[in-house]
XYZ file of C-alpha atoms in Angstrom:
452
model
C 81.006 -87.507 -44.335
C 84.530 -86.941 -45.393
C 83.829 -83.035 -46.086
C 82.595 -82.893 -42.939
C 86.031 -84.105 -41.269
C 87.909 -81.569 -44.196
C 86.005 -78.829 -42.332
C 86.694 -80.093 -38.943
C 90.271 -79.857 -39.959
C 89.996 -76.396 -41.001
C 88.732 -75.370 -37.624
C 91.458 -77.071 -35.540
C 93.857 -75.515 -37.602
C 92.510 -72.131 -36.877
C 91.904 -72.558 -33.313
C 95.754 -73.650 -32.904
C 96.496 -74.961 -29.355
C 94.628 -74.401 -26.236
C 96.515 -73.665 -23.438
C 95.380 -74.389 -19.605
C 96.390 -71.861 -16.922
C 97.965 -73.461 -14.085
C 95.465 -75.067 -11.276
C 95.495 -74.293 -7.922
C 95.429 -76.840 -5.113
C 97.459 -79.689 -4.595
C 96.132 -82.599 -6.999
C 97.570 -82.648 -10.356
C 95.009 -81.980 -13.329
C 92.565 -84.411 -14.069
C 90.532 -84.885 -16.798
C 87.174 -83.492 -15.589
C 89.215 -80.536 -14.702
C 89.740 -79.758 -18.436
C 86.353 -80.905 -19.533
C 83.427 -80.010 -16.926
C 80.877 -82.232 -19.080
C 82.740 -85.210 -17.919
C 82.392 -84.463 -14.556
C 78.799 -84.596 -14.713
C 78.725 -87.877 -16.654
C 81.018 -89.348 -13.553
C 78.639 -88.078 -10.822
C 75.617 -89.380 -12.673
C 77.456 -92.690 -13.225
C 77.143 -93.444 -9.418
C 73.375 -94.423 -9.988
C 73.418 -95.014 -13.838
C 76.124 -97.458 -14.363
C 75.431 -101.060 -14.223
C 78.598 -101.946 -12.664
C 77.400 -99.301 -9.666
C 74.462 -101.527 -9.374
C 75.851 -104.470 -8.630
C 78.241 -102.830 -6.155
C 75.006 -101.660 -4.324
C 73.686 -104.972 -4.068
C 76.940 -106.115 -2.663
C 76.408 -103.517 -0.229
C 73.013 -105.074 0.742
C 74.382 -108.345 1.030
C 76.940 -106.777 3.356
C 74.411 -105.260 5.705
C 72.366 -108.553 5.944
C 75.566 -110.513 6.608
C 76.106 -107.888 9.486
C 72.513 -108.033 10.639
C 73.236 -112.020 10.972
C 76.565 -111.812 12.611
C 75.207 -109.793 15.215
C 72.140 -112.049 15.852
C 74.097 -114.555 17.953
C 74.463 -111.718 20.749
C 70.764 -111.418 21.070
C 68.365 -113.710 22.644
C 67.060 -116.380 20.907
C 63.164 -117.314 21.231
C 61.535 -120.339 19.905
C 58.154 -122.320 20.669
C 55.789 -124.003 19.668
C 51.689 -124.692 20.362
C 49.496 -127.699 19.278
C 45.692 -128.123 20.029
C 43.752 -131.455 19.558
C 41.172 -133.834 19.976
C 41.946 -136.940 21.189
C 39.844 -140.233 21.902
C 41.177 -142.616 23.967
C 40.125 -146.056 25.112
C 40.888 -146.914 28.624
C 41.240 -150.447 30.274
C 39.675 -149.066 33.798
C 36.755 -147.210 31.862
C 33.927 -148.696 29.382
C 33.553 -147.016 26.236
C 35.751 -144.426 24.197
C 36.887 -141.262 25.979
C 36.836 -137.670 23.740
C 38.879 -134.696 25.296
C 40.808 -131.621 23.960
C 44.636 -131.521 24.565
C 46.705 -128.361 24.251
C 50.692 -128.519 24.499
C 52.881 -125.112 24.139
C 56.373 -124.258 24.922
C 57.835 -121.256 24.830
C 61.738 -121.107 25.446
C 64.099 -117.995 25.902
C 67.671 -118.729 25.387
C 70.458 -115.784 26.239
C 74.323 -116.891 25.683
C 76.077 -115.790 29.038
C 79.551 -117.165 28.238
C 80.945 -118.592 24.862
C 84.863 -118.024 25.287
C 84.380 -114.519 22.961
C 82.804 -116.845 20.137
C 79.478 -114.590 19.855
C 81.262 -111.130 20.233
C 83.907 -112.341 17.661
C 81.797 -113.094 15.097
C 79.628 -109.794 15.425
C 83.155 -108.091 15.034
C 83.877 -109.966 11.888
C 80.546 -108.720 10.411
C 81.516 -105.067 11.315
C 84.742 -105.835 9.489
C 83.165 -107.221 6.546
C 80.713 -104.113 6.539
C 83.762 -101.659 6.511
C 85.599 -103.578 3.611
C 82.198 -103.929 1.288
C 82.189 -99.924 1.740
C 85.693 -99.431 1.007
C 85.503 -102.107 -1.929
C 82.265 -99.967 -3.213
C 84.162 -96.951 -3.287
C 87.583 -98.658 -4.945
C 85.036 -99.998 -7.525
C 83.678 -96.625 -8.136
C 87.426 -95.128 -8.381
C 88.335 -98.076 -10.795
C 85.019 -97.171 -12.998
C 85.736 -93.489 -12.913
C 89.233 -94.276 -14.259
C 87.820 -96.520 -16.803
C 85.457 -93.625 -17.902
C 87.834 -90.994 -18.317
C 90.344 -93.177 -20.220
C 87.056 -93.829 -22.696
C 86.192 -90.033 -22.837
C 89.678 -89.190 -23.688
C 89.789 -92.210 -26.112
C 86.653 -90.960 -27.932
C 88.485 -87.688 -28.233
C 91.463 -88.834 -29.744
C 89.285 -91.345 -32.193
C 87.133 -88.353 -33.316
C 90.225 -86.160 -34.443
C 92.202 -89.405 -35.793
C 88.861 -90.148 -38.132
C 89.271 -86.396 -39.274
C 92.601 -87.212 -40.601
C 91.878 -90.517 -41.953
C 88.807 -88.906 -43.799
C 91.339 -86.173 -45.431
C 93.905 -88.505 -46.137
C 91.151 -90.779 -47.879
C 89.969 -87.455 -49.966
C 93.488 -86.911 -50.889
C 93.954 -90.334 -52.354
C 90.765 -90.413 -54.139
C 91.576 -86.973 -55.780
C 95.052 -88.502 -56.928
C 93.149 -91.731 -57.989
C 90.889 -89.488 -59.869
C 93.797 -87.416 -61.676
C 95.618 -90.666 -62.226
C 92.732 -92.153 -64.169
C 92.315 -88.987 -66.240
C 95.727 -89.349 -67.383
C 95.368 -93.064 -68.195
C 92.096 -92.549 -70.260
C 94.111 -89.831 -72.231
C 96.833 -92.467 -72.870
C 99.694 -90.622 -70.780
C 100.031 -93.168 -68.654
C 99.963 -97.133 -68.390
C 97.881 -99.740 -66.506
C 100.546 -100.297 -64.186
C 101.116 -96.501 -63.384
C 97.655 -96.771 -62.182
C 97.930 -99.532 -59.566
C 99.774 -97.974 -56.989
C 96.902 -94.963 -56.626
C 94.401 -97.536 -56.976
C 95.661 -99.415 -53.771
C 96.691 -96.393 -51.879
C 92.649 -95.636 -52.215
C 91.721 -99.380 -50.677
C 94.342 -98.913 -48.066
C 92.824 -95.611 -46.875
C 89.130 -96.459 -47.068
C 90.113 -99.345 -45.117
C 91.651 -97.819 -42.439
C 89.010 -95.429 -42.291
C 86.180 -98.227 -41.933
C 88.150 -99.894 -39.466
C 88.451 -96.701 -37.301
C 85.453 -95.810 -37.825
C 84.026 -99.591 -36.276
C 86.633 -98.865 -33.459
C 85.050 -95.499 -32.941
C 81.464 -96.853 -32.770
C 82.556 -99.608 -30.411
C 84.173 -97.345 -27.898
C 80.907 -95.224 -27.853
C 79.069 -98.676 -27.200
C 81.647 -99.410 -24.227
C 80.601 -96.129 -22.962
C 77.169 -96.561 -22.958
C 78.098 -99.733 -20.886
C 80.106 -98.364 -18.374
C 78.477 -95.387 -17.767
C 74.676 -96.299 -18.172
C 74.142 -93.361 -20.167
C 74.206 -92.729 -24.007
C 77.492 -92.088 -25.506
C 77.597 -88.143 -26.181
C 77.048 -87.059 -30.168
C 80.132 -86.792 -32.568
C 79.548 -83.203 -32.223
C 79.686 -82.597 -28.448
C 83.079 -84.694 -28.234
C 85.691 -82.270 -27.728
C 87.675 -81.472 -30.948
C 91.049 -81.591 -29.038
C 92.589 -82.062 -25.655
C 94.300 -78.658 -24.385
C 97.640 -78.384 -23.928
C 98.378 -79.460 -20.044
C 100.620 -77.588 -17.506
C 103.353 -79.352 -15.672
C 102.210 -81.072 -12.656
C 105.163 -82.314 -11.155
C 105.115 -79.926 -7.894
C 101.707 -81.385 -7.008
C 103.104 -85.052 -8.141
C 106.185 -84.713 -6.303
C 104.314 -83.386 -2.644
C 101.813 -86.097 -2.956
C 104.127 -88.864 -2.957
C 106.258 -87.479 -0.521
C 103.350 -87.314 1.836
C 102.335 -90.713 1.004
C 105.788 -92.157 1.627
C 105.936 -90.601 5.436
C 102.818 -92.337 6.328
C 103.327 -94.943 9.282
C 101.267 -97.690 7.399
C 99.150 -97.292 4.278
C 96.090 -95.822 4.248
C 94.833 -96.863 1.158
C 91.905 -98.922 0.677
C 93.536 -102.110 -0.425
C 95.735 -101.614 2.783
C 92.949 -101.022 5.203
C 91.100 -103.797 3.837
C 94.199 -106.365 3.752
C 94.741 -105.264 7.267
C 90.946 -105.818 8.304
C 91.326 -109.352 6.805
C 94.116 -109.916 9.385
C 92.033 -109.027 12.048
C 88.804 -111.024 10.678
C 91.168 -114.193 10.356
C 92.265 -113.981 13.760
C 88.990 -113.953 15.133
C 87.842 -116.556 13.081
C 90.906 -118.422 14.768
C 89.892 -117.855 18.213
C 86.659 -118.891 17.531
C 87.513 -122.308 15.920
C 90.059 -122.685 19.533
C 86.708 -122.707 21.453
C 84.483 -125.117 19.629
C 84.760 -127.784 21.750
C 84.778 -126.064 25.183
C 81.445 -125.716 27.288
C 79.015 -123.214 26.565
C 77.085 -121.325 29.222
C 73.306 -119.769 28.621
C 70.605 -118.487 30.744
C 67.192 -120.263 29.732
C 63.795 -119.296 30.730
C 60.291 -120.872 29.060
C 57.090 -121.882 30.171
C 55.191 -125.064 28.882
C 52.380 -127.527 29.240
C 52.575 -131.237 28.702
C 49.635 -133.765 27.772
C 46.633 -133.750 30.384
C 46.419 -136.698 32.531
C 43.211 -138.407 34.149
C 42.314 -139.208 37.619
C 40.092 -141.923 38.616
C 37.492 -139.404 38.274
C 37.661 -139.059 34.913
C 38.740 -135.127 35.745
C 41.291 -134.085 32.915
C 44.239 -131.235 33.781
C 47.287 -130.082 32.518
C 50.820 -129.994 33.932
C 52.176 -126.693 33.510
C 55.938 -125.663 34.128
C 57.258 -122.575 34.362
C 61.273 -122.224 34.490
C 64.373 -120.140 34.688
C 67.991 -121.348 34.817
C 71.454 -121.960 33.229
C 71.782 -124.443 30.879
C 75.670 -126.089 30.049
C 76.288 -127.321 26.398
C 79.593 -129.151 25.893
C 80.328 -130.731 22.593
C 83.260 -133.408 23.812
C 84.151 -134.794 20.806
C 83.586 -134.265 17.286
C 85.730 -136.291 15.612
C 88.745 -134.215 15.220
C 86.551 -131.798 12.754
C 87.544 -128.676 15.486
C 91.250 -129.547 14.871
C 91.203 -129.244 11.315
C 89.247 -126.329 11.317
C 91.729 -124.402 13.770
C 94.466 -125.898 11.689
C 92.999 -124.267 8.787
C 91.934 -121.100 10.613
C 95.776 -120.687 11.727
C 96.827 -121.076 8.266
C 94.838 -118.382 6.300
C 95.704 -115.767 9.683
C 99.172 -116.318 8.459
C 98.410 -116.188 4.707
C 96.603 -112.808 5.240
C 99.467 -111.255 7.275
C 101.708 -112.083 4.547
C 99.696 -110.443 2.221
C 99.288 -107.412 4.366
C 103.382 -107.575 4.756
C 103.924 -107.576 1.261
C 101.714 -105.222 0.405
C 102.979 -102.573 3.021
C 106.505 -103.507 1.810
C 105.562 -102.637 -2.083
C 103.039 -100.421 -2.124
C 105.506 -97.264 -1.584
C 107.729 -98.946 -4.371
C 104.512 -99.114 -6.463
C 103.934 -95.324 -5.804
C 107.279 -94.267 -6.848
C 106.952 -96.464 -10.111
C 103.713 -94.644 -10.957
C 105.355 -91.315 -10.308
C 108.197 -92.249 -12.419
C 105.584 -93.648 -15.463
C 104.098 -90.180 -15.063
C 107.367 -88.358 -15.559
C 107.783 -90.523 -18.728
C 104.574 -89.907 -19.950
C 104.736 -85.941 -19.304
C 108.341 -86.039 -21.176
C 106.647 -88.104 -23.909
C 103.630 -85.343 -24.450
C 106.284 -82.390 -24.290
C 108.272 -84.382 -27.334
C 104.786 -84.940 -29.170
C 104.247 -81.268 -28.642
C 107.460 -80.000 -30.364
C 106.994 -82.226 -33.110
C 103.221 -81.016 -33.719
C 104.434 -77.497 -33.322
C 107.232 -78.379 -36.127
C 104.279 -79.754 -38.291
C 101.932 -76.541 -37.586
C 105.121 -74.135 -38.309
C 105.533 -76.269 -41.858
C 102.087 -75.970 -42.843
C 101.952 -72.486 -42.148
C 105.436 -71.979 -44.080
C 103.752 -73.708 -47.366
C 100.350 -71.618 -46.763
C 102.634 -68.371 -47.155
C 104.525 -69.557 -49.927
C 101.246 -70.644 -51.785
C 100.174 -67.156 -51.114
C 103.721 -65.765 -53.248
C 102.724 -68.510 -55.445
C 105.939 -70.923 -54.682
C 104.415 -73.828 -53.130
C 101.787 -75.924 -54.971
C 98.609 -77.585 -53.775
C 100.045 -80.712 -53.500
C 102.651 -79.607 -51.643
C 100.155 -77.879 -49.164
C 97.919 -81.164 -48.793
C 101.184 -82.884 -47.909
C 102.118 -80.483 -45.230
C 98.437 -80.930 -43.985
C 98.690 -84.654 -43.815
C 101.699 -84.165 -41.717
C 100.215 -81.710 -39.781
C 97.053 -83.972 -39.155
C 99.168 -87.039 -37.989
C 101.251 -84.866 -35.627
C 97.954 -83.443 -34.021
C 96.708 -86.637 -33.393
C 99.679 -88.207 -32.298
C 99.903 -84.665 -30.022
C 96.390 -85.894 -28.600
C 97.229 -89.571 -27.790
C 100.184 -88.405 -25.840
C 97.942 -85.877 -23.689
C 95.196 -88.673 -23.497
C 98.033 -90.897 -21.984
C 99.427 -88.583 -19.516
C 95.730 -87.816 -18.051
C 95.254 -91.587 -17.901
C 98.401 -91.903 -15.770
C 97.470 -88.870 -13.695
C 94.318 -90.589 -12.519
C 96.232 -93.930 -11.790
C 98.523 -92.062 -9.458
C 96.369 -89.955 -7.815
C 94.173 -92.977 -7.159
C 97.059 -94.752 -5.737
C 98.361 -92.328 -3.607
C 95.691 -89.935 -2.622
C 92.038 -89.610 -2.438
C 90.366 -88.952 -6.021
C 88.206 -86.097 -6.089
C 85.537 -88.066 -8.390
C 84.773 -89.997 -5.309
C 82.925 -86.804 -3.790
C 79.861 -87.968 -6.243
C 79.466 -91.064 -3.609
C 79.019 -88.933 -0.684
C 76.679 -86.545 -2.501
C 74.563 -89.276 -3.790
C 73.996 -90.898 -0.462
C 72.933 -87.368 1.152
């Protein structure tokens, strides 16, 4: 396994940095534009991710709740029918009389005037449905960001394992040389202590990173609902990334110039205020009289005449019905106060969000700038390590550098390579967070494609 890592490092050294050409469009470079295979993974996650399956069930619940909320605007139809055989003993007649009895009733009730309560409830259902759709999209956006981060982590861990494998091999070679000198009596046992500990430390770090790599692949399977990519399918590096400062500045300016925050979070907070306002209006009318249109047909119990002839009494009716709950033990007063407090709470949350979302966007842009600066620093350090290794390889060709010096330069190169990958991964993750905050993440197109 360690030799395969060494071959991988040699291949990476030959490849050198791979720069991306400047991307067109207004969005910064995202990981799936660098790695097209990641775009396919994100598209499949819409249907296969366990988290998206749960969000789909939430949408089903929201659809059912909307249908229930609108039901109050429709007529209510109820009725019953009962047929029985009765045996009656009458005082004015000898013996027992048998007769069939048929009872039935069918009533249709249509709300006429409920002070807007039924209409408000239906509107609240529609608001909840829209909020569920936004939460579904936002949930997918957050999932996309986690999958991007996990995929980049796999790339970094693969490179780190290659570097640690090389370090372990070098430590083992040093220990073998030390043990040979010890067997020849050239050094004491104390001189072999440090090489032995170095091998143990290198092996521990290698095994621990291997476990982290395996755990990262497990989390990838949980996030995406798909098998983790095979080790050979994981990219060997993250290419150099061009500057995204013009795109970032343009997105931030457009976001700050909008009248109200049009993010999904902002829209949902605004809808929560409207829903709370409608609920408060409903509570205020709980004790007011409600007017309904009522129509129906019914048949009551049969009666008898002196001639014992049975007959049924059938009624057909249509009219208006007034229901008035006059006193409910101050329950409606408490509900109204609670609804008003909830309305004020949602108004405060929305106001706070509108005041801080712009600041959050500016801070996200600053953090993105810091990440880019750190990435450029790490790339300069990596360039220095690469030049240092190339120098010793040239010197080795002239017989002026030893294999030990080459190995040390290789270790520095490996460390600089991993650190450069970590900086690029952090930058790409920050790009995804910024785009998700101030713009429509292009990965959301997979949702629309899945629904068609």
